[in-house]
Short mmCIF file of C-alpha atoms in Angstrom, two decimals:
data_model
loop_
_atom_site.label_atom_id
_atom_site.label_comp_id
_atom_site.label_asym_id
_atom_site.label_seq_id
_atom_site.Cartn_x
_atom_site.Cartn_y
_atom_site.Cartn_z
CA TYR Q 21 110.35 67.61 78.88
CA PRO Q 22 109.37 64.55 80.88
CA PRO Q 23 107.49 61.89 79.08
CA ASP Q 24 104.24 62.85 80.89
CA GLN Q 25 104.37 66.07 79.96
CA VAL Q 26 103.16 67.73 76.42
CA PRO Q 27 106.01 70.54 75.50
CA PRO Q 28 103.99 73.54 74.55
CA GLU Q 29 103.12 74.46 71.23
CA ASN Q 30 105.79 77.00 69.17
CA GLY Q 31 106.05 80.47 71.03
CA ASP Q 32 104.58 78.94 74.15
CA ILE Q 33 108.17 79.09 75.76
CA GLN Q 34 110.76 80.51 73.86
CA ALA Q 35 114.51 79.75 73.81
CA THR Q 36 116.57 82.43 74.70
CA HIS Q 37 119.28 83.18 71.97
CA THR Q 38 122.19 83.24 74.12
CA HIS Q 39 124.86 80.16 74.14
CA TYR Q 40 124.93 78.08 77.39
CA SER Q 41 127.13 74.87 76.90
CA SER Q 42 127.99 73.73 80.37
CA MET Q 43 124.14 73.44 81.25
CA HIS Q 44 122.88 69.76 80.23
CA THR Q 45 119.68 68.82 79.85
CA LYS Q 46 118.80 65.81 81.89
CA THR Q 47 117.91 62.46 80.80
CA TYR Q 48 114.30 60.96 81.68
CA SER Q 49 113.43 57.52 81.85
CA THR Q 50 109.90 56.33 80.01
CA SER Q 51 109.28 54.05 82.66
CA LYS Q 52 105.59 54.96 83.75
CA ASP Q 53 107.12 53.70 87.48
CA GLU Q 54 109.78 56.67 87.26
CA VAL Q 55 107.30 59.52 86.44
CA TYR Q 56 109.38 62.55 87.21
CA THR Q 57 106.47 64.35 89.32
CA THR Q 58 105.49 65.84 92.81
CA TYR Q 59 104.42 63.55 95.84
CA PHE Q 60 100.73 64.86 95.62
CA GLU Q 61 98.58 61.76 94.48
CA GLU Q 62 96.17 63.99 92.96
CA LYS Q 63 95.19 67.01 90.72
CA VAL Q 64 91.96 69.42 91.47
CA PRO Q 65 90.10 69.79 88.42
CA ILE Q 66 89.26 73.35 86.89
CA PRO Q 67 85.43 73.84 86.00
CA GLN Q 68 84.91 74.63 82.12
CA ASP Q 69 82.87 77.42 81.92
CA THR Q 70 81.19 77.76 78.53
CA SER Q 71 80.09 81.39 78.82
CA GLU Q 72 83.43 83.73 77.78
CA THR Q 73 83.46 85.87 81.11
CA CYS Q 74 86.42 87.34 82.34
CA PHE Q 75 86.13 85.73 85.95
CA SER Q 76 84.24 82.90 87.66
CA PHE Q 77 84.23 82.68 91.43
CA ARG Q 78 84.06 78.71 90.93
CA LYS Q 79 87.27 78.78 88.93
CA LEU Q 80 88.98 81.50 91.64
CA TRP Q 81 87.44 78.81 94.39
CA ALA Q 82 89.27 75.88 92.26
CA PHE Q 83 92.86 77.62 91.91
CA THR Q 84 92.42 78.42 95.61
CA GLY Q 85 94.86 76.58 97.83
CA PRO Q 86 98.17 76.70 96.77
CA GLY Q 87 98.78 80.61 97.52
CA PHE Q 88 97.54 80.16 101.29
CA LEU Q 89 99.82 77.33 101.79
CA MET Q 90 102.93 79.61 100.44
CA SER Q 91 101.80 82.53 102.71
CA ILE Q 92 102.05 80.38 105.75
CA ALA Q 93 105.62 81.29 105.45
CA TYR Q 94 104.80 84.96 106.03
CA LEU Q 95 103.18 84.29 109.39
CA ASP Q 96 106.07 81.67 110.86
CA PRO Q 97 107.46 82.34 114.10
CA GLY Q 98 110.46 84.51 113.11
CA ASN Q 99 107.93 86.64 111.29
CA ILE Q 100 105.84 87.13 114.40
CA GLU Q 101 109.46 88.05 116.18
CA SER Q 102 110.26 90.24 114.05
CA ASP Q 103 106.86 92.07 113.96
CA LEU Q 104 106.63 92.18 117.85
CA GLN Q 105 110.17 94.03 117.48
CA SER Q 106 109.18 96.10 115.08
CA GLY Q 107 106.36 97.64 116.91
CA ALA Q 108 108.61 97.52 120.46
CA LYS Q 109 111.41 99.25 119.34
CA ALA Q 110 110.03 101.90 116.49
CA GLY Q 111 106.24 101.89 117.32
CA PHE Q 112 104.14 102.10 114.13
CA LYS Q 113 106.97 103.71 111.97
CA LEU Q 114 108.01 100.83 109.66
CA LEU Q 115 104.47 99.35 109.03
CA TRP Q 116 105.40 100.93 105.73
CA VAL Q 117 108.47 98.29 104.88
CA LEU Q 118 106.55 95.66 106.34
CA LEU Q 119 103.91 96.73 103.52
CA GLY Q 120 106.76 97.02 100.76
CA ALA Q 121 108.41 93.84 101.59
CA THR Q 122 104.95 91.81 101.19
CA ILE Q 123 104.41 93.76 97.99
CA ILE Q 124 107.93 92.45 96.71
CA GLY Q 125 107.03 89.21 98.05
CA LEU Q 126 103.72 89.02 95.98
CA LEU Q 127 105.93 89.72 92.72
CA LEU Q 128 108.32 87.07 93.75
CA GLN Q 129 105.85 84.51 94.40
CA ARG Q 130 103.94 85.48 91.02
CA LEU Q 131 107.33 84.65 89.13
CA ALA Q 132 107.34 81.35 90.90
CA ALA Q 133 104.01 80.45 90.67
CA ARG Q 134 104.31 81.41 86.53
CA LEU Q 135 107.26 79.36 86.33
CA GLY Q 136 105.56 76.70 87.79
CA VAL Q 137 102.16 76.80 85.46
CA VAL Q 138 103.86 77.67 82.15
CA THR Q 139 106.75 74.89 82.37
CA GLY Q 140 104.73 72.37 84.37
CA MET Q 141 108.06 72.06 86.56
CA HIS Q 142 109.00 73.66 89.69
CA LEU Q 143 112.17 75.88 90.23
CA ALA Q 144 114.39 73.00 91.88
CA GLU Q 145 113.54 70.78 88.55
CA VAL Q 146 114.53 73.39 86.46
CA CYS Q 147 117.99 74.47 88.37
CA ASN Q 148 118.44 70.21 87.87
CA ARG Q 149 117.92 70.29 84.19
CA GLN Q 150 120.00 73.51 83.44
CA TYR Q 151 122.80 73.52 86.29
CA PRO Q 152 125.93 71.96 85.90
CA THR Q 153 126.18 69.21 88.87
CA VAL Q 154 128.52 70.90 91.09
CA PRO Q 155 126.76 74.07 91.19
CA ARG Q 156 123.37 72.14 91.49
CA ILE Q 157 125.02 70.02 94.72
CA ILE Q 158 126.18 73.43 96.10
CA LEU Q 159 122.69 75.43 95.70
CA TRP Q 160 120.65 72.47 96.75
CA LEU Q 161 122.79 72.18 99.75
CA MET Q 162 121.87 76.20 100.29
CA VAL Q 163 118.20 75.93 100.17
CA GLU Q 164 118.39 72.85 102.31
CA LEU Q 165 119.94 75.06 104.86
CA ALA Q 166 117.27 77.52 104.75
CA ILE Q 167 115.07 75.16 105.16
CA ILE Q 168 116.74 73.81 108.10
CA GLY Q 169 116.96 77.25 109.69
CA SER Q 170 113.39 78.04 109.30
CA ASP Q 171 112.33 74.68 110.44
CA MET Q 172 114.32 75.28 113.73
CA GLN Q 173 112.87 79.11 114.33
CA GLU Q 174 109.72 76.96 113.97
CA VAL Q 175 110.64 74.12 116.48
CA ILE Q 176 111.69 76.82 118.93
CA GLY Q 177 107.89 78.68 118.43
CA CYS Q 178 106.13 75.61 119.32
CA ALA Q 179 108.42 74.75 122.19
CA ILE Q 180 107.85 78.24 123.51
CA ALA Q 181 103.99 77.92 122.95
CA PHE Q 182 103.89 74.70 124.82
CA ASN Q 183 105.71 76.40 128.20
CA LEU Q 184 103.25 79.09 127.90
CA LEU Q 185 100.34 77.13 127.73
CA SER Q 186 101.28 74.85 130.29
CA VAL Q 187 102.51 77.66 132.80
CA GLY Q 188 106.14 76.48 132.69
CA ARG Q 189 105.02 72.66 133.29
CA ILE Q 190 106.30 71.59 130.25
CA PRO Q 191 109.92 72.52 130.06
CA LEU Q 192 111.20 73.82 127.05
CA TRP Q 193 113.35 70.62 126.37
CA ALA Q 194 110.44 68.70 126.28
CA GLY Q 195 108.28 71.27 123.91
CA VAL Q 196 111.13 70.44 121.71
CA LEU Q 197 110.56 66.55 121.25
CA ILE Q 198 106.99 67.24 121.45
CA THR Q 199 107.24 69.00 117.82
CA ILE Q 200 108.92 65.49 116.52
CA PHE Q 201 105.72 63.61 116.87
CA ASP Q 202 103.21 65.79 116.55
CA THR Q 203 104.48 66.98 113.00
CA PHE Q 204 104.48 63.28 111.74
CA VAL Q 205 100.66 63.20 112.85
CA PHE Q 206 99.66 66.17 110.94
CA LEU Q 207 101.58 65.08 107.79
CA PHE Q 208 99.46 62.20 107.48
CA LEU Q 209 96.48 64.26 106.60
CA ASP Q 210 97.10 64.78 102.86
CA LYS Q 211 96.28 60.95 102.42
CA TYR Q 212 92.71 62.36 103.10
CA GLY Q 213 92.93 64.36 99.77
CA LEU Q 214 94.61 67.72 98.78
CA ARG Q 215 91.62 70.13 99.70
CA ARG Q 216 91.27 68.72 103.04
CA LEU Q 217 95.14 69.12 103.66
CA GLU Q 218 94.37 72.87 102.28
CA ALA Q 219 91.47 73.28 104.09
CA PHE Q 220 93.16 72.29 107.52
CA PHE Q 221 96.12 75.28 106.47
CA GLY Q 222 93.14 77.73 105.92
CA PHE Q 223 92.04 76.69 109.77
CA LEU Q 224 95.43 77.11 110.85
CA ILE Q 225 95.33 80.70 109.56
CA THR Q 226 92.26 81.45 110.88
CA ILE Q 227 93.02 80.43 114.11
CA MET Q 228 96.42 83.02 113.73
CA ALA Q 229 93.87 85.72 112.53
CA LEU Q 230 91.55 85.40 115.64
CA THR Q 231 94.42 84.76 118.34
CA PHE Q 232 96.33 87.96 116.76
CA GLY Q 233 93.08 89.41 115.88
CA TYR Q 234 92.03 89.56 119.82
CA GLU Q 235 95.08 91.10 120.80
CA TYR Q 236 94.68 94.03 118.33
CA VAL Q 237 90.74 94.29 119.76
CA THR Q 238 92.17 94.25 123.51
CA VAL Q 239 95.11 96.84 123.13
CA LYS Q 240 92.93 99.23 120.88
CA PRO Q 241 95.90 100.66 118.94
CA ASP Q 242 95.53 104.39 117.84
CA GLN Q 243 94.12 104.15 114.03
CA GLY Q 244 95.72 107.29 112.70
CA GLN Q 245 99.00 106.50 113.85
CA LEU Q 246 98.68 103.18 112.16
CA LEU Q 247 97.61 104.49 109.15
CA LYS Q 248 100.29 107.19 109.26
CA GLY Q 249 103.02 104.46 109.48
CA MET Q 250 101.77 102.10 107.00
CA PHE Q 251 101.52 104.91 103.81
CA LEU Q 252 104.10 107.39 105.06
CA PRO Q 253 107.74 106.00 103.99
CA TYR Q 254 109.47 108.07 106.78
CA CYS Q 255 110.91 107.40 109.93
CA GLU Q 256 110.90 110.41 112.05
CA GLY Q 257 113.58 110.22 114.78
CA CYS Q 258 114.86 106.70 114.02
CA GLY Q 259 118.48 105.69 114.40
CA PRO Q 260 120.33 102.50 113.95
CA VAL Q 261 118.41 100.33 116.00
CA GLN Q 262 115.39 100.97 113.80
CA LEU Q 263 117.24 101.01 110.53
CA GLU Q 264 118.29 97.33 111.45
CA GLN Q 265 114.91 96.24 112.34
CA ALA Q 266 113.81 97.69 108.81
CA VAL Q 267 116.28 95.33 106.97
CA GLY Q 268 115.22 92.48 109.54
CA ILE Q 269 111.71 92.82 108.65
CA VAL Q 270 112.44 92.68 104.89
CA GLY Q 271 114.35 89.43 105.58
CA ALA Q 272 111.84 87.97 107.82
CA VAL Q 273 109.20 88.49 105.17
CA ILE Q 274 111.01 87.38 101.76
CA MET Q 275 111.74 83.31 102.45
CA PRO Q 276 114.10 81.19 99.90
CA HIS Q 277 112.57 78.02 100.35
CA ASN Q 278 109.42 79.55 99.74
CA ILE Q 279 109.74 80.04 95.79
CA TYR Q 280 110.95 76.86 95.35
CA LEU Q 281 107.40 75.70 97.31
CA HIS Q 282 105.15 78.06 95.74
CA SER Q 283 106.50 76.98 91.98
CA ALA Q 284 105.47 73.19 93.12
CA LEU Q 285 102.39 73.62 94.76
CA VAL Q 286 100.75 75.38 91.58
CA LYS Q 287 101.43 71.85 89.61
CA SER Q 288 98.40 70.64 91.82
CA ARG Q 289 95.85 71.99 89.18
CA GLN Q 290 94.81 70.62 85.84
CA VAL Q 291 95.87 72.77 83.61
CA ASP Q 292 96.39 71.72 79.99
CA ARG Q 293 99.74 73.52 79.21
CA THR Q 294 99.15 73.29 75.07
CA LYS Q 295 96.03 75.66 75.52
CA PRO Q 296 97.38 79.02 75.75
CA ARG Q 297 94.12 80.26 77.03
CA GLU Q 298 94.31 77.87 80.12
CA VAL Q 299 97.66 78.84 80.99
CA LYS Q 300 96.99 82.20 81.00
CA GLU Q 301 93.82 81.72 83.09
CA ALA Q 302 95.65 79.53 85.66
CA ASN Q 303 98.21 82.73 85.49
CA LYS Q 304 95.45 84.87 86.55
CA TYR Q 305 93.64 83.12 89.27
CA TYR Q 306 97.02 82.07 91.19
CA PHE Q 307 97.62 85.56 91.17
CA ILE Q 308 94.40 86.54 92.37
CA GLU Q 309 94.63 84.31 95.14
CA SER Q 310 98.17 84.80 95.93
CA THR Q 311 97.02 88.34 96.48
CA ILE Q 312 93.91 87.82 98.84
CA ALA Q 313 96.29 85.25 100.78
CA LEU Q 314 99.29 87.91 101.38
CA PHE Q 315 96.72 90.48 102.38
CA VAL Q 316 95.43 88.26 104.87
CA SER Q 317 98.80 87.38 106.08
CA PHE Q 318 99.35 91.06 105.94
CA LEU Q 319 96.60 92.16 108.26
CA ILE Q 320 97.83 88.98 110.61
CA ASN Q 321 101.11 90.88 110.75
CA VAL Q 322 99.97 94.39 111.04
CA PHE Q 323 97.61 92.85 114.33
CA VAL Q 324 101.23 92.06 115.72
CA VAL Q 325 102.94 95.20 115.06
CA ALA Q 326 100.45 97.47 115.96
CA VAL Q 327 99.59 95.54 119.85
CA PHE Q 328 103.33 95.85 120.48
CA ALA Q 329 103.58 99.64 118.99
CA GLU Q 330 100.59 100.79 121.16
CA GLY Q 331 101.17 98.81 124.19
CA PHE Q 332 104.80 98.56 124.78
CA TYR Q 333 106.76 101.04 122.45
CA GLY Q 334 109.02 103.34 124.51
CA ARG Q 335 108.29 101.58 128.02
CA THR Q 336 111.37 100.51 130.21
CA ASN Q 337 112.28 97.10 131.94
CA LEU Q 338 111.41 98.96 135.29
CA ASP Q 339 108.15 99.74 133.91
CA VAL Q 340 107.03 96.19 132.81
CA HIS Q 341 108.76 94.91 135.68
CA ASN Q 342 106.20 96.88 138.22
CA VAL Q 343 103.31 95.77 136.07
CA CYS Q 344 104.27 91.91 136.04
CA ASN Q 345 104.72 92.67 140.14
CA HIS Q 346 101.33 93.94 140.72
CA SER Q 347 99.64 91.36 138.62
CA GLY Q 348 101.25 88.76 140.55
CA SER Q 349 103.27 86.96 137.51
CA PRO Q 350 105.89 84.34 138.04
CA HIS Q 351 107.71 85.93 135.17
CA THR Q 352 108.41 89.15 136.94
CA HIS Q 353 112.51 88.01 136.58
CA LEU Q 354 112.42 88.29 133.10
CA PHE Q 355 112.54 91.84 133.40
CA PRO Q 356 115.64 94.12 135.35
CA GLN Q 357 114.67 96.92 137.52
CA ASP Q 358 116.66 99.30 135.10
CA ASN Q 359 115.59 102.00 132.97
CA ASN Q 360 116.65 100.32 129.94
CA THR Q 361 114.50 100.00 126.59
CA LEU Q 362 112.34 97.07 126.93
CA GLN Q 363 113.69 94.26 124.96
CA VAL Q 364 111.04 91.74 123.64
CA ASP Q 365 110.80 88.31 122.02
CA ILE Q 366 107.98 85.85 121.18
CA TYR Q 367 108.32 84.51 125.00
CA LYS Q 368 108.80 87.83 126.26
CA GLY Q 369 105.90 88.92 124.39
CA GLY Q 370 103.15 86.45 125.59
CA VAL Q 371 104.59 87.29 129.04
CA VAL Q 372 104.05 90.90 129.03
CA LEU Q 373 100.49 90.88 127.17
CA GLY Q 374 99.66 88.73 130.38
CA CYS Q 375 101.05 91.28 132.85
CA PHE Q 376 99.40 94.27 131.15
CA PHE Q 377 96.20 92.51 129.85
CA GLY Q 378 95.69 89.29 132.07
CA PRO Q 379 96.22 85.56 131.72
CA VAL Q 380 93.86 85.75 128.89
CA ALA Q 381 95.68 87.37 126.39
CA LEU Q 382 98.98 85.17 127.29
CA TYR Q 383 97.00 81.86 126.68
CA ILE Q 384 95.48 83.74 123.34
CA TRP Q 385 99.14 84.33 122.27
CA ALA Q 386 100.30 81.21 122.76
CA VAL Q 387 97.93 79.43 120.74
CA GLY Q 388 99.01 81.60 118.27
CA ILE Q 389 102.49 81.40 117.85
CA LEU Q 390 101.39 77.42 118.49
CA ALA Q 391 99.18 77.57 114.78
CA ALA Q 392 102.37 79.60 113.22
CA GLY Q 393 104.76 77.29 114.37
CA GLN Q 394 102.69 74.08 112.93
CA SER Q 395 101.55 75.57 109.86
CA SER Q 396 105.26 76.34 109.25
CA THR Q 397 106.59 73.62 109.80
CA MET Q 398 104.46 71.77 107.73
CA THR Q 399 105.24 73.65 104.65
CA GLY Q 400 108.66 73.62 105.62
CA THR Q 401 108.91 69.89 105.02
CA TYR Q 402 106.96 70.12 101.75
CA SER Q 403 109.46 72.27 100.59
CA GLY Q 404 112.21 70.17 101.64
CA GLN Q 405 110.62 67.31 99.67
CA PHE Q 406 110.07 69.34 96.64
CA VAL Q 407 113.59 70.89 96.62
CA MET Q 408 114.92 67.44 97.31
CA GLU Q 409 113.22 65.78 94.51
CA GLY Q 410 113.89 68.41 91.94
CA PHE Q 411 117.78 68.83 92.71
CA LEU Q 412 118.80 65.46 92.94
CA ASN Q 413 115.95 63.29 91.51
CA LEU Q 414 115.48 61.76 94.56
CA ARG Q 415 112.06 60.57 95.94
CA TRP Q 416 112.21 59.62 99.91
CA SER Q 417 109.30 59.07 101.89
CA ARG Q 418 106.93 62.00 104.12
CA PHE Q 419 108.64 60.02 107.21
CA ALA Q 420 112.19 59.80 106.06
CA ARG Q 421 111.99 63.33 104.80
CA VAL Q 422 110.64 64.71 108.10
CA LEU Q 423 112.92 62.51 110.25
CA LEU Q 424 116.30 64.05 108.35
CA THR Q 425 114.94 67.52 108.25
CA ARG Q 426 113.55 67.64 111.94
CA SER Q 427 116.96 65.61 113.29
CA VAL Q 428 119.08 68.08 111.86
CA ALA Q 429 117.01 71.24 113.36
CA ILE Q 430 115.96 69.54 116.81
CA VAL Q 431 119.51 68.66 117.83
CA PRO Q 432 121.30 72.08 118.35
CA THR Q 433 117.81 73.28 119.28
CA LEU Q 434 117.69 70.77 122.11
CA LEU Q 435 120.91 71.03 123.43
CA VAL Q 436 120.37 75.19 124.04
CA ALA Q 437 116.81 74.25 125.45
CA VAL Q 438 118.36 71.82 127.80
CA PHE Q 439 121.65 73.55 128.89
CA GLN Q 440 120.60 77.28 128.47
CA ASP Q 441 117.22 79.35 129.34
CA VAL Q 442 114.99 80.79 127.49
CA GLN Q 443 116.34 83.98 126.20
CA HIS Q 444 119.34 81.62 124.79
CA LEU Q 445 116.58 79.88 122.90
CA THR Q 446 114.92 82.77 121.55
CA GLY Q 447 118.34 84.85 120.76
CA MET Q 448 118.70 82.08 117.98
CA ASN Q 449 116.20 83.40 115.83
CA ASP Q 450 118.54 86.27 114.97
CA PHE Q 451 121.37 84.22 113.77
CA LEU Q 452 118.65 82.25 111.78
CA ASN Q 453 117.38 85.48 110.40
CA VAL Q 454 120.81 86.24 109.27
CA LEU Q 455 121.11 82.19 107.85
CA GLN Q 456 118.00 82.69 105.95
CA SER Q 457 118.81 86.00 104.62
CA MET Q 458 122.26 84.94 103.23
CA GLN Q 459 120.43 82.00 101.10
CA LEU Q 460 118.28 84.44 99.68
CA PRO Q 461 120.20 84.83 96.26
CA PHE Q 462 119.89 81.37 95.76
CA ALA Q 463 116.29 81.37 95.29
CA LEU Q 464 116.14 85.03 93.74
CA ILE Q 465 118.95 84.88 91.36
CA PRO Q 466 117.84 81.12 89.41
CA ILE Q 467 113.97 82.55 89.52
CA LEU Q 468 115.33 85.78 87.85
CA THR Q 469 117.20 83.42 85.41
CA PHE Q 470 114.46 81.16 84.25
CA THR Q 471 111.55 83.74 84.01
CA ILE Q 472 113.58 86.26 82.04
CA SER Q 473 111.92 88.96 84.08
CA TRP Q 474 114.61 91.73 83.86
CA SER Q 475 113.50 95.60 84.06
CA PHE Q 476 111.55 96.32 87.15
CA ARG Q 477 111.42 92.98 88.93
CA GLY Q 478 115.26 92.33 88.05
CA ILE Q 479 116.18 95.72 89.94
CA VAL Q 480 113.81 94.85 93.25
CA ILE Q 481 115.57 91.33 93.32
CA LEU Q 482 119.03 93.02 93.51
CA VAL Q 483 117.75 95.47 95.93
CA VAL Q 484 116.16 92.90 98.13
CA CYS Q 485 119.69 90.84 98.08
CA ALA Q 486 121.54 93.79 98.75
CA ILE Q 487 119.41 94.71 101.75
CA ASN Q 488 119.80 91.06 103.31
CA MET Q 489 123.48 91.48 102.71
CA TYR Q 490 123.47 94.58 104.76
CA PHE Q 491 121.62 92.81 107.59
CA VAL Q 492 124.16 90.02 107.28
CA VAL Q 493 126.96 92.57 107.59
CA VAL Q 494 125.58 94.27 110.56
CA TYR Q 495 124.93 90.86 112.49
CA VAL Q 496 128.69 89.99 111.94
CA THR Q 497 130.42 93.29 113.02
CA GLY Q 498 128.13 92.72 116.19
CA LEU Q 499 129.81 89.75 117.45
CA ASN Q 500 133.06 91.71 118.68
CA SER Q 501 135.44 88.42 118.01
CA VAL Q 502 138.66 88.71 115.91
CA TRP Q 503 138.37 84.45 115.50
CA LEU Q 504 134.53 84.97 114.19
CA TYR Q 505 135.67 87.71 112.04
CA VAL Q 506 138.33 85.81 110.20
CA LEU Q 507 136.03 83.17 109.70
CA ALA Q 508 133.46 85.20 108.26
CA ALA Q 509 136.01 86.70 106.22
CA LEU Q 510 136.91 83.36 104.65
CA LEU Q 511 133.30 81.69 104.33
CA SER Q 512 132.47 85.16 102.87
CA VAL Q 513 134.81 84.72 99.93
CA ALA Q 514 133.65 81.50 99.03
CA TYR Q 515 129.79 82.61 98.92
CA LEU Q 516 130.70 85.51 96.98
CA CYS Q 517 132.35 83.20 94.46
CA PHE Q 518 129.21 81.34 93.96
CA VAL Q 519 126.74 83.78 93.97
CA GLY Q 520 128.85 85.53 91.11
CA TYR Q 521 128.67 82.42 89.43
CA LEU Q 522 124.72 82.27 89.45
CA ALA Q 523 124.48 86.15 88.47
CA TRP Q 524 126.85 85.98 85.36
CA GLN Q 525 125.00 82.51 84.33
CA CYS Q 526 121.94 84.84 85.04
CA LEU Q 527 123.05 87.92 83.02
CA ILE Q 528 123.85 85.85 79.85
CA ALA Q 529 120.81 84.22 80.47
CA LEU Q 530 118.97 87.94 79.90
CA GLY Q 531 120.92 88.47 76.88
CA VAL Q 532 124.33 89.79 77.95
CA SER Q 533 126.28 88.06 75.65
CA CYS Q 534 129.48 89.66 76.17
CA LEU Q 535 130.01 87.84 79.61
CA ASP Q 536 130.14 84.60 77.73
CA VAL Q 537 133.67 84.87 76.66
CA CYS Q 538 134.24 81.60 75.25
CA GLY Q 539 131.11 80.70 73.89
CA ARG Q 540 130.67 77.86 75.93
CA VAL Q 541 127.84 78.15 77.95
CA ARG Q 542 124.59 77.41 76.38
CA ILE Q 543 121.27 76.87 77.95
CA GLY Q 544 119.68 73.44 76.79
CA HIS Q 545 116.48 72.91 75.80
CA SER Q 546 114.31 75.98 76.72
CA VAL Q 547 112.76 76.36 79.95
CA PHE Q 548 112.90 80.02 80.21
CA ILE Q 549 109.56 82.17 80.33
CA GLU Q 550 109.41 85.49 78.18
CA GLU Q 551 107.33 88.43 79.31
CA GLN Q 552 104.80 87.36 76.55
CA PRO Q 553 100.78 88.34 76.66
CA GLU Q 554 99.72 84.97 76.21
CA PHE Q 555 100.73 83.82 79.37
CA ASP Q 556 100.61 86.90 81.29
CA SER Q 557 98.16 87.39 83.93
#
């Protein structure tokens, strides 16, 4: 353990009785100037109750914050686009998939929070301690790739929001550039205190709830169909299009960098890890808070799905073209005069809302997209900071970190915005969703390895990985290019080899000792959390 942390008492964190030799424990400096910690400058104190009550609203309020910051990843522009496409392509029929994906996400976030609470380290720090150098660097690069992909989606969302709000006066390329500067401004908010920063994120979530809730009330979806789609796990009359969309929902909801983020955010509370009662209490309240936060994000996602399911499911391009033409919309050219099924994205989504329900609906939609993009951009930056500090033990200033991530994200986005149209810009979201789906095993396998949470949750993780790989295969097979097939095949070999390596180490950590053929793999000092009553919530 780092010098500023006290190792738990016997039994708090138990070593697995497997052998892992190539995983070396890192040496930490004892200098106070080099304490290995997150860049949060304060920890929120937890009120101490003298009573023996099993629940305290004061304590829940003290633990409230990390879960809501984590939940913003469930509301980013990529998720919003997945929601509206789900409603437009399948109506209410895939709401049960969204519900299931959110519940799976809650289980994974619980594992991440427990890792951070019990060990006092976040997932990237644990990976740094336990994986050899080369796998650790590859793992870091994969997670950084996921963060950059997510950041590109958020840049796209913000640029489109600025374009819609200005009625086209702010071109897409200018909207992309604006996102560079406003993010730097917002990131200085944490200088005013962690609780104020968390309150600001809560404000952005409230804006999303109000804006998308307004659209929901305006459209007036059929409540019976909504409840049927949410709780009846069946998709009547669905085909390949709806199946692909269902897989896309899972890929959009469960994001790899969010696992790393949540395991770090929970370190912002004062919890004495030498006291099992405090650790158990922290796990309990973090789980309650995460449940509330993801319930709120689920409702906002349902608002978006329901709006487009009620208003635009089954409509053709010609239907929308006629309505937009009658309303005097300047965007009529986006919808060809044919009987093909309407295809929407976050840009066209705002346009069709404006055509059918008036310009107020369009502007309110754009405000919601802007709030989603800004909040997700900020949490993505924090994820990048934690990942870089954890994997590389390298501390950069927030300014340098944002400059790196945002520069890599903006260059390709800006090129598309300058030389292509909005359809190509929003079309990048499909590729970016595939990119993040490919990175998902690099968060789920480590969290399973380091929490020793096999059985049901282990099976869920394997199912999620399989679903996302199916999504990737569907996307690649639709490229219709021999050269791209060859490139994809070569990359797949390297990709599967590394995933196989992580899975091999995971299985050994879970007790499958027969896979340790040379007896050389050995986990150093234990950070592996077994399912133990004293730390379970």
